[in-house]
Coordinates of C-alpha atoms in Angstrom, one line a residue:
M1 CA -0.7 -35.8 55.2
E2 CA 0.8 -32.4 54.3
P3 CA 2.7 -31.9 57.6
I4 CA 4.1 -35.4 57.3
V5 CA 5.2 -34.9 53.7
W6 CA 6.9 -31.6 54.5
E7 CA 8.6 -33.1 57.5
W8 CA 10.1 -35.9 55.4
V9 CA 11.1 -33.5 52.6
N10 CA 12.9 -31.4 55.3
F11 CA 14.6 -34.5 56.6
L12 CA 15.7 -35.9 53.2
V13 CA 17.0 -32.6 51.9
R14 CA 18.9 -32.0 55.1
W15 CA 20.4 -35.5 54.8
L16 CA 21.5 -34.7 51.3
H17 CA 22.9 -31.4 52.4
V18 CA 25.0 -33.0 55.1
I19 CA 26.3 -35.7 52.8
T20 CA 27.4 -33.3 50.1
A21 CA 28.9 -31.0 52.7
I22 CA 31.0 -33.8 54.1
A23 CA 32.3 -34.6 50.7
W24 CA 33.1 -31.0 49.9
I25 CA 34.8 -30.3 53.3
G26 CA 36.7 -33.6 53.1
S27 CA 38.2 -32.8 49.7
S28 CA 38.9 -29.2 50.7
F29 CA 40.7 -30.2 53.9
Y30 CA 42.6 -32.9 52.0
F31 CA 43.9 -30.7 49.3
I32 CA 44.9 -27.9 51.7
H33 CA 46.8 -30.5 53.7
L34 CA 48.4 -31.9 50.5
D35 CA 49.4 -28.4 49.3
L36 CA 51.0 -27.5 52.6
S37 CA 52.8 -30.9 53.0
L38 CA 54.6 -30.7 49.6
R39 CA 58.4 -30.9 49.8
R40 CA 61.1 -30.0 47.3
R41 CA 63.9 -32.5 46.4
D42 CA 66.5 -33.0 43.7
G43 CA 65.4 -34.8 40.6
L44 CA 61.8 -33.6 40.4
P45 CA 60.4 -32.9 36.9
N46 CA 60.6 -29.4 35.6
G47 CA 57.8 -27.2 36.9
V48 CA 57.0 -29.4 39.9
A49 CA 56.7 -27.3 43.1
G50 CA 57.0 -30.3 45.4
E51 CA 55.9 -33.8 46.2
A52 CA 54.4 -35.7 49.0
W53 CA 54.4 -39.4 49.8
Q54 CA 51.2 -40.8 51.4
V55 CA 50.0 -44.1 52.6
H56 CA 46.3 -45.1 52.8
G57 CA 44.3 -48.3 52.6
G58 CA 47.4 -50.4 52.3
G59 CA 48.7 -48.5 49.3
F60 CA 51.4 -45.9 48.7
Y61 CA 50.8 -42.7 46.7
N62 CA 53.3 -40.2 45.3
M63 CA 51.6 -36.8 44.8
M64 CA 53.2 -34.0 42.8
K65 CA 52.1 -30.4 42.2
Y66 CA 53.0 -28.4 39.2
T67 CA 53.6 -24.7 39.8
V68 CA 51.5 -23.7 36.8
A69 CA 50.7 -26.8 34.7
P70 CA 52.4 -30.0 33.4
P71 CA 54.1 -29.8 30.0
E72 CA 51.4 -32.1 28.6
L73 CA 47.9 -32.7 29.8
P74 CA 46.9 -36.3 30.7
E75 CA 43.9 -37.8 28.8
K76 CA 41.7 -37.7 31.9
L77 CA 41.5 -34.9 34.6
T78 CA 39.5 -35.2 37.8
W79 CA 37.7 -32.0 38.6
F80 CA 36.7 -31.3 42.2
K81 CA 33.6 -29.0 41.8
W82 CA 30.4 -31.0 42.0
E83 CA 30.7 -31.4 45.8
A84 CA 30.6 -27.6 46.2
Y85 CA 27.7 -27.2 43.7
A86 CA 25.7 -29.9 45.3
T87 CA 26.3 -28.6 48.8
W88 CA 25.0 -25.1 47.8
L89 CA 22.0 -26.4 45.8
S90 CA 20.9 -28.7 48.6
G91 CA 21.4 -26.0 51.2
F92 CA 19.3 -23.6 49.2
C93 CA 16.6 -26.2 48.9
L94 CA 16.7 -26.7 52.6
L95 CA 16.5 -22.9 53.1
S96 CA 13.4 -22.9 50.9
V97 CA 11.7 -25.9 52.5
L98 CA 12.2 -24.8 56.1
Y99 CA 12.6 -21.0 56.1
Y100 CA 10.9 -19.7 53.0
H101 CA 7.9 -22.1 53.4
G102 CA 7.7 -21.4 57.1
A103 CA 8.8 -17.7 57.0
E104 CA 6.2 -16.6 59.6
L105 CA 7.6 -19.1 62.1
Y106 CA 11.3 -19.2 61.4
M107 CA 12.3 -15.9 59.7
I108 CA 10.0 -13.2 60.9
D109 CA 10.0 -11.7 64.4
P110 CA 7.4 -8.9 64.6
A111 CA 9.3 -7.4 67.6
V112 CA 12.4 -7.0 65.3
L113 CA 10.8 -6.2 61.9
D114 CA 7.1 -6.8 61.1
I115 CA 7.2 -7.7 57.4
P116 CA 5.2 -10.1 55.1
W117 CA 6.6 -13.5 54.3
W118 CA 7.5 -12.5 50.7
G119 CA 9.4 -9.5 52.0
A120 CA 11.4 -11.8 54.3
V121 CA 12.2 -14.0 51.3
L122 CA 13.3 -11.1 49.1
L123 CA 15.5 -9.7 51.9
S124 CA 17.1 -13.2 52.2
L125 CA 17.8 -13.5 48.5
G126 CA 19.1 -9.9 48.4
A127 CA 21.4 -10.6 51.4
L128 CA 22.9 -13.6 49.7
G129 CA 23.4 -12.0 46.3
M130 CA 24.7 -8.7 47.5
G131 CA 26.9 -10.3 50.1
W132 CA 28.7 -12.3 47.5
H133 CA 29.1 -9.2 45.3
V134 CA 30.6 -7.2 48.1
Y135 CA 33.0 -10.0 49.1
D136 CA 34.1 -10.5 45.5
R137 CA 34.8 -6.8 45.0
L138 CA 36.9 -6.7 48.2
C139 CA 39.0 -9.6 46.9
K140 CA 39.5 -7.8 43.5
S141 CA 40.2 -4.5 45.1
P142 CA 43.8 -3.4 46.1
L143 CA 43.1 -5.1 49.5
G144 CA 43.3 -8.4 47.6
K145 CA 47.0 -8.0 47.2
D146 CA 47.5 -8.3 51.0
D147 CA 46.0 -11.4 52.5
V148 CA 46.1 -10.0 56.1
K149 CA 44.4 -6.7 55.2
L150 CA 41.8 -8.6 53.0
A151 CA 41.1 -11.0 55.9
A152 CA 40.6 -8.1 58.3
A153 CA 38.2 -6.4 55.8
G154 CA 36.3 -9.6 55.3
F155 CA 35.9 -10.1 59.0
V156 CA 34.5 -6.6 59.5
F157 CA 32.2 -7.1 56.6
L158 CA 30.8 -10.4 58.0
V159 CA 30.3 -8.9 61.4
L160 CA 28.4 -6.0 60.0
V161 CA 26.2 -8.4 58.0
A162 CA 25.5 -10.4 61.2
W163 CA 24.6 -7.1 63.1
G164 CA 22.4 -6.0 60.2
L165 CA 20.6 -9.3 59.8
S166 CA 19.9 -9.3 63.6
H167 CA 17.8 -6.2 63.0
V168 CA 15.9 -7.8 60.2
F169 CA 15.2 -11.4 61.0
S170 CA 14.5 -13.5 64.0
G171 CA 17.6 -14.6 65.9
R172 CA 17.4 -18.1 64.4
A173 CA 17.2 -16.8 60.8
A174 CA 19.8 -14.1 61.3
M175 CA 22.5 -16.5 62.4
L176 CA 21.6 -19.1 59.8
H177 CA 21.7 -16.5 57.0
V178 CA 25.2 -15.5 58.0
G179 CA 26.1 -19.1 57.5
A180 CA 24.2 -19.3 54.3
L181 CA 26.0 -16.2 53.0
I182 CA 29.4 -17.7 53.9
G183 CA 28.4 -20.9 52.2
T184 CA 27.3 -18.9 49.1
M185 CA 30.7 -17.1 49.1
M186 CA 32.5 -20.4 49.3
S187 CA 30.5 -22.1 46.6
A188 CA 30.7 -19.0 44.3
N189 CA 34.5 -19.0 44.8
V190 CA 34.5 -22.5 43.2
F191 CA 31.9 -21.7 40.5
R192 CA 33.1 -18.1 39.6
I193 CA 36.8 -18.2 40.3
I194 CA 38.5 -21.5 41.0
I195 CA 37.0 -23.7 38.2
P196 CA 36.9 -20.9 35.5
N197 CA 40.6 -20.1 36.2
Q198 CA 41.5 -23.8 35.9
T199 CA 39.5 -24.1 32.7
K200 CA 41.4 -21.1 31.3
A201 CA 44.7 -22.8 32.2
V202 CA 43.6 -26.0 30.5
A203 CA 42.5 -24.1 27.4
A204 CA 45.8 -22.2 27.2
M205 CA 47.7 -25.5 27.3
K206 CA 45.6 -27.1 24.6
A207 CA 46.4 -24.0 22.5
G208 CA 50.1 -24.5 23.0
Q209 CA 50.4 -21.5 25.3
V210 CA 51.7 -21.1 28.9
P211 CA 48.9 -20.5 31.4
D212 CA 48.9 -17.2 33.2
P213 CA 50.3 -17.8 36.7
A214 CA 48.0 -15.1 38.1
L215 CA 45.0 -17.5 37.5
G216 CA 46.4 -20.1 39.8
K217 CA 47.4 -17.5 42.4
Q218 CA 43.8 -16.1 42.5
A219 CA 42.3 -19.5 42.7
K220 CA 44.6 -20.5 45.5
Q221 CA 43.6 -17.4 47.5
R222 CA 39.9 -18.1 47.2
S223 CA 40.6 -21.8 48.1
L224 CA 42.4 -20.6 51.3
H225 CA 39.4 -18.4 52.2
N226 CA 37.2 -21.4 51.9
N227 CA 39.5 -23.4 54.1
Y228 CA 39.5 -20.8 56.9
L229 CA 35.7 -20.3 56.7
T230 CA 34.8 -24.0 56.9
L231 CA 34.6 -24.3 60.7
P232 CA 32.6 -21.1 61.2
V233 CA 30.1 -22.0 58.6
V234 CA 29.5 -25.4 60.1
F235 CA 28.9 -23.8 63.5
L236 CA 26.5 -21.3 62.0
M237 CA 24.5 -23.8 60.0
I238 CA 23.9 -26.1 63.1
S239 CA 23.3 -23.1 65.4
N240 CA 19.6 -23.2 64.7
H241 CA 19.4 -26.2 67.1
Y242 CA 21.0 -24.3 70.0
P243 CA 18.9 -21.4 71.2
L244 CA 21.7 -20.0 73.5
A245 CA 23.7 -19.4 70.3
F246 CA 21.0 -17.6 68.2
G247 CA 18.3 -16.5 70.6
T248 CA 20.2 -14.3 72.9
R249 CA 21.0 -10.6 73.0
Y250 CA 24.5 -10.7 71.6
S251 CA 24.1 -13.3 68.9
W252 CA 25.8 -11.2 66.3
V253 CA 28.8 -10.8 68.6
I254 CA 28.9 -14.6 69.0
V255 CA 29.2 -14.7 65.2
A256 CA 32.3 -12.5 65.4
V257 CA 33.9 -14.7 68.0
V258 CA 33.1 -17.9 66.1
L259 CA 34.8 -16.5 63.0
V260 CA 38.0 -16.0 65.1
V261 CA 37.8 -19.3 66.9
G262 CA 37.3 -21.3 63.6
A263 CA 40.1 -19.4 61.9
V264 CA 42.7 -20.0 64.6
I265 CA 41.8 -23.7 64.8
R266 CA 42.4 -24.1 61.1
H267 CA 45.6 -22.1 61.4
F268 CA 46.9 -24.6 63.9
F269 CA 46.4 -27.5 61.5
N270 CA 47.5 -25.7 58.5
S271 CA 50.8 -24.7 60.3
R272 CA 51.3 -28.3 61.4
H273 CA 50.7 -29.7 57.8
A274 CA 53.2 -27.1 56.4
G275 CA 55.9 -28.3 58.8
K276 CA 56.1 -24.9 60.6
P277 CA 56.5 -24.5 64.3
T278 CA 53.3 -25.7 66.1
P279 CA 51.2 -22.7 67.1
W280 CA 49.9 -24.0 70.4
W281 CA 48.8 -20.5 71.3
T282 CA 45.8 -20.9 68.9
W283 CA 44.1 -23.3 71.4
A284 CA 44.4 -20.7 74.1
V285 CA 42.7 -18.2 71.8
A286 CA 40.0 -20.8 70.9
A287 CA 39.4 -21.7 74.5
A288 CA 39.1 -18.0 75.5
G289 CA 36.7 -17.4 72.5
V290 CA 34.5 -20.3 73.7
A291 CA 34.4 -18.8 77.2
V292 CA 33.4 -15.5 75.7
I293 CA 30.6 -17.2 73.7
V294 CA 29.3 -18.9 76.8
G295 CA 29.4 -15.6 78.7
L296 CA 27.6 -13.7 76.0
S297 CA 24.9 -16.4 75.8
A298 CA 24.0 -15.8 79.4
A299 CA 23.1 -12.1 78.7
G300 CA 19.4 -13.0 78.1
T301 CA 17.0 -12.1 75.3
R302 CA 17.1 -9.1 73.1
T303 CA 14.2 -7.5 75.0
E304 CA 14.4 -5.8 78.3
S305 CA 11.9 -6.3 81.1
A306 CA 11.3 -5.4 84.7
A307 CA 12.7 -7.8 87.3
A308 CA 10.4 -10.7 88.1
P309 CA 9.2 -11.2 91.7
D310 CA 11.5 -13.1 94.1
K311 CA 8.9 -15.8 94.6
V312 CA 7.0 -17.2 91.7
E313 CA 4.0 -19.4 92.2
F314 CA 3.7 -22.4 89.9
A315 CA 0.2 -21.4 89.0
Q316 CA 1.6 -18.3 87.3
V317 CA 4.1 -20.4 85.3
E318 CA 1.4 -22.9 84.3
E319 CA -0.8 -20.0 83.0
V320 CA 2.0 -18.7 80.8
V321 CA 3.0 -22.0 79.4
L322 CA -0.5 -23.2 78.7
S323 CA -1.4 -19.9 77.0
R324 CA 1.8 -19.5 75.0
C325 CA 3.2 -22.9 74.3
S326 CA 0.6 -25.7 74.6
M327 CA -1.1 -25.2 71.3
C328 CA 1.9 -26.7 69.6
H329 CA 3.4 -28.7 72.5
A330 CA 0.4 -30.9 73.1
A331 CA -0.3 -34.6 72.5
Q332 CA -2.6 -33.4 69.6
P333 CA -1.3 -29.9 68.5
V334 CA -3.9 -27.4 67.4
W335 CA -1.6 -25.2 65.5
E336 CA -2.2 -25.5 61.8
G337 CA 0.6 -27.4 60.0
I338 CA 2.0 -29.1 63.1
G339 CA 1.1 -32.8 63.3
V340 CA 3.2 -33.8 66.3
P341 CA 4.6 -31.9 69.3
P342 CA 8.0 -30.4 68.3
R343 CA 10.9 -32.5 69.6
G344 CA 8.3 -34.7 71.2
V345 CA 7.9 -32.2 74.1
T346 CA 4.4 -31.8 75.5
L347 CA 3.5 -28.9 77.8
D348 CA -0.2 -29.4 78.3
S349 CA -0.2 -30.5 81.9
A350 CA 1.4 -29.4 85.2
E351 CA 3.4 -32.7 85.3
A352 CA 4.7 -32.2 81.8
I353 CA 5.7 -28.6 82.5
G354 CA 7.7 -29.6 85.6
R355 CA 9.4 -32.4 83.7
H356 CA 10.6 -30.1 80.9
A357 CA 11.6 -27.2 83.1
S358 CA 15.2 -27.2 81.9
Q359 CA 14.1 -27.0 78.2
I360 CA 11.7 -24.2 79.1
R361 CA 14.5 -22.3 80.7
V362 CA 16.8 -22.6 77.7
W363 CA 14.3 -22.1 74.9
A364 CA 11.9 -19.6 76.3
A365 CA 13.4 -17.9 79.4
L366 CA 17.1 -17.4 78.7
S367 CA 16.6 -17.0 74.9
D368 CA 13.7 -16.0 72.7
A369 CA 13.9 -19.1 70.5
M370 CA 10.4 -20.1 71.5
P371 CA 7.7 -19.6 70.5
P372 CA 9.2 -19.3 67.0
G373 CA 8.7 -15.8 65.6
N374 CA 6.9 -15.2 68.9
V375 CA 3.7 -16.1 67.2
T376 CA 1.8 -16.4 70.5
G377 CA 3.0 -13.0 71.8
I378 CA 4.9 -14.0 74.9
T379 CA 6.0 -10.9 76.7
P380 CA 9.4 -10.0 78.2
E381 CA 7.9 -10.0 81.6
E382 CA 6.6 -13.6 81.1
R383 CA 10.0 -14.7 80.0
R384 CA 11.5 -13.2 83.2
L385 CA 8.8 -15.0 85.2
L386 CA 9.8 -18.3 83.6
A387 CA 13.5 -17.6 84.3
A388 CA 12.8 -16.7 88.0
W389 CA 10.8 -19.9 88.4
T390 CA 13.5 -22.1 86.9
D391 CA 16.0 -20.3 89.2
Q392 CA 14.0 -21.5 92.2
L393 CA 14.1 -25.1 91.3
P394 CA 16.6 -27.4 93.0
R395 CA 19.7 -28.2 90.9

């Protein structure tokens, strides 16, 4: 029963994580849109920066934003924070259930760095903790006074992290950990900066004092960071299902391009919501970025090998697949902890191997996603053999 229980724990925690992430991203996008769509008019109450009229569900809403705070606090305030906290907590649970519990399969690649499972877990925790600390110090440094310079520094920092993690973890774990770090930064922005600053503003008003405008300015900067990082973090978190994203030679460069693509797409919508001229150029940049990503994913695995023979016999392919893949991808897997063949794919017969040739090409020939952690020791030459075989097949 243990594999079945862990499979359902994985599924249910993932479900929770997706639900809470939808709630957080939805509220974040809404408030950024609201903030950018506010307009000034005569007759607004003192201290109001602007208002927006909205219609939804058959009702009309009049939204107003105070520059610092209203003269008097209402009896009830709605705080938007639990979505962020629940997203991070469920994400960390998922990281623990899938990656920490299965570190030998999903985190460790002996060809990259041969470490024990507990070493991989400690490196993961250290990357998340130190990553937040470095980002926070960048924001509080003199760079934080210039949004453009801070964004450039943050971009370089995240790309360096992606490059470093690609030399520590498997490709799958490296890319996911960049996403986990960004998610940690975003959640910590809410927990450590945005909500505490709002709490200080409320406390000042209750004491009859005027809140410090710097508190709102700092919180708004971190909120804007969260907005621009949302699309990249979603890409990185679902990347573990797509081997051409995480299992190829230049996966860390793909992370860099995704950061740019996600940011320019958000810039398009933010500009539209603010009533500024529509920056159509952002879609050209995004399309070019996607083309670059596709090109980078075709570069092959991180290991070099000699060219495979021009003609590959199926018997050679069958020997490789049966010896490297069939212990898990069988009707009755013999690998401990695996109750059913992953993704329902069986590779324990010649007919099954031929039927799944396209999956073999993507997961084991063009990328090093399979076997996970290369636990069966497939060689670069064997991957090239599989690639050459799939090249020979009719399209």
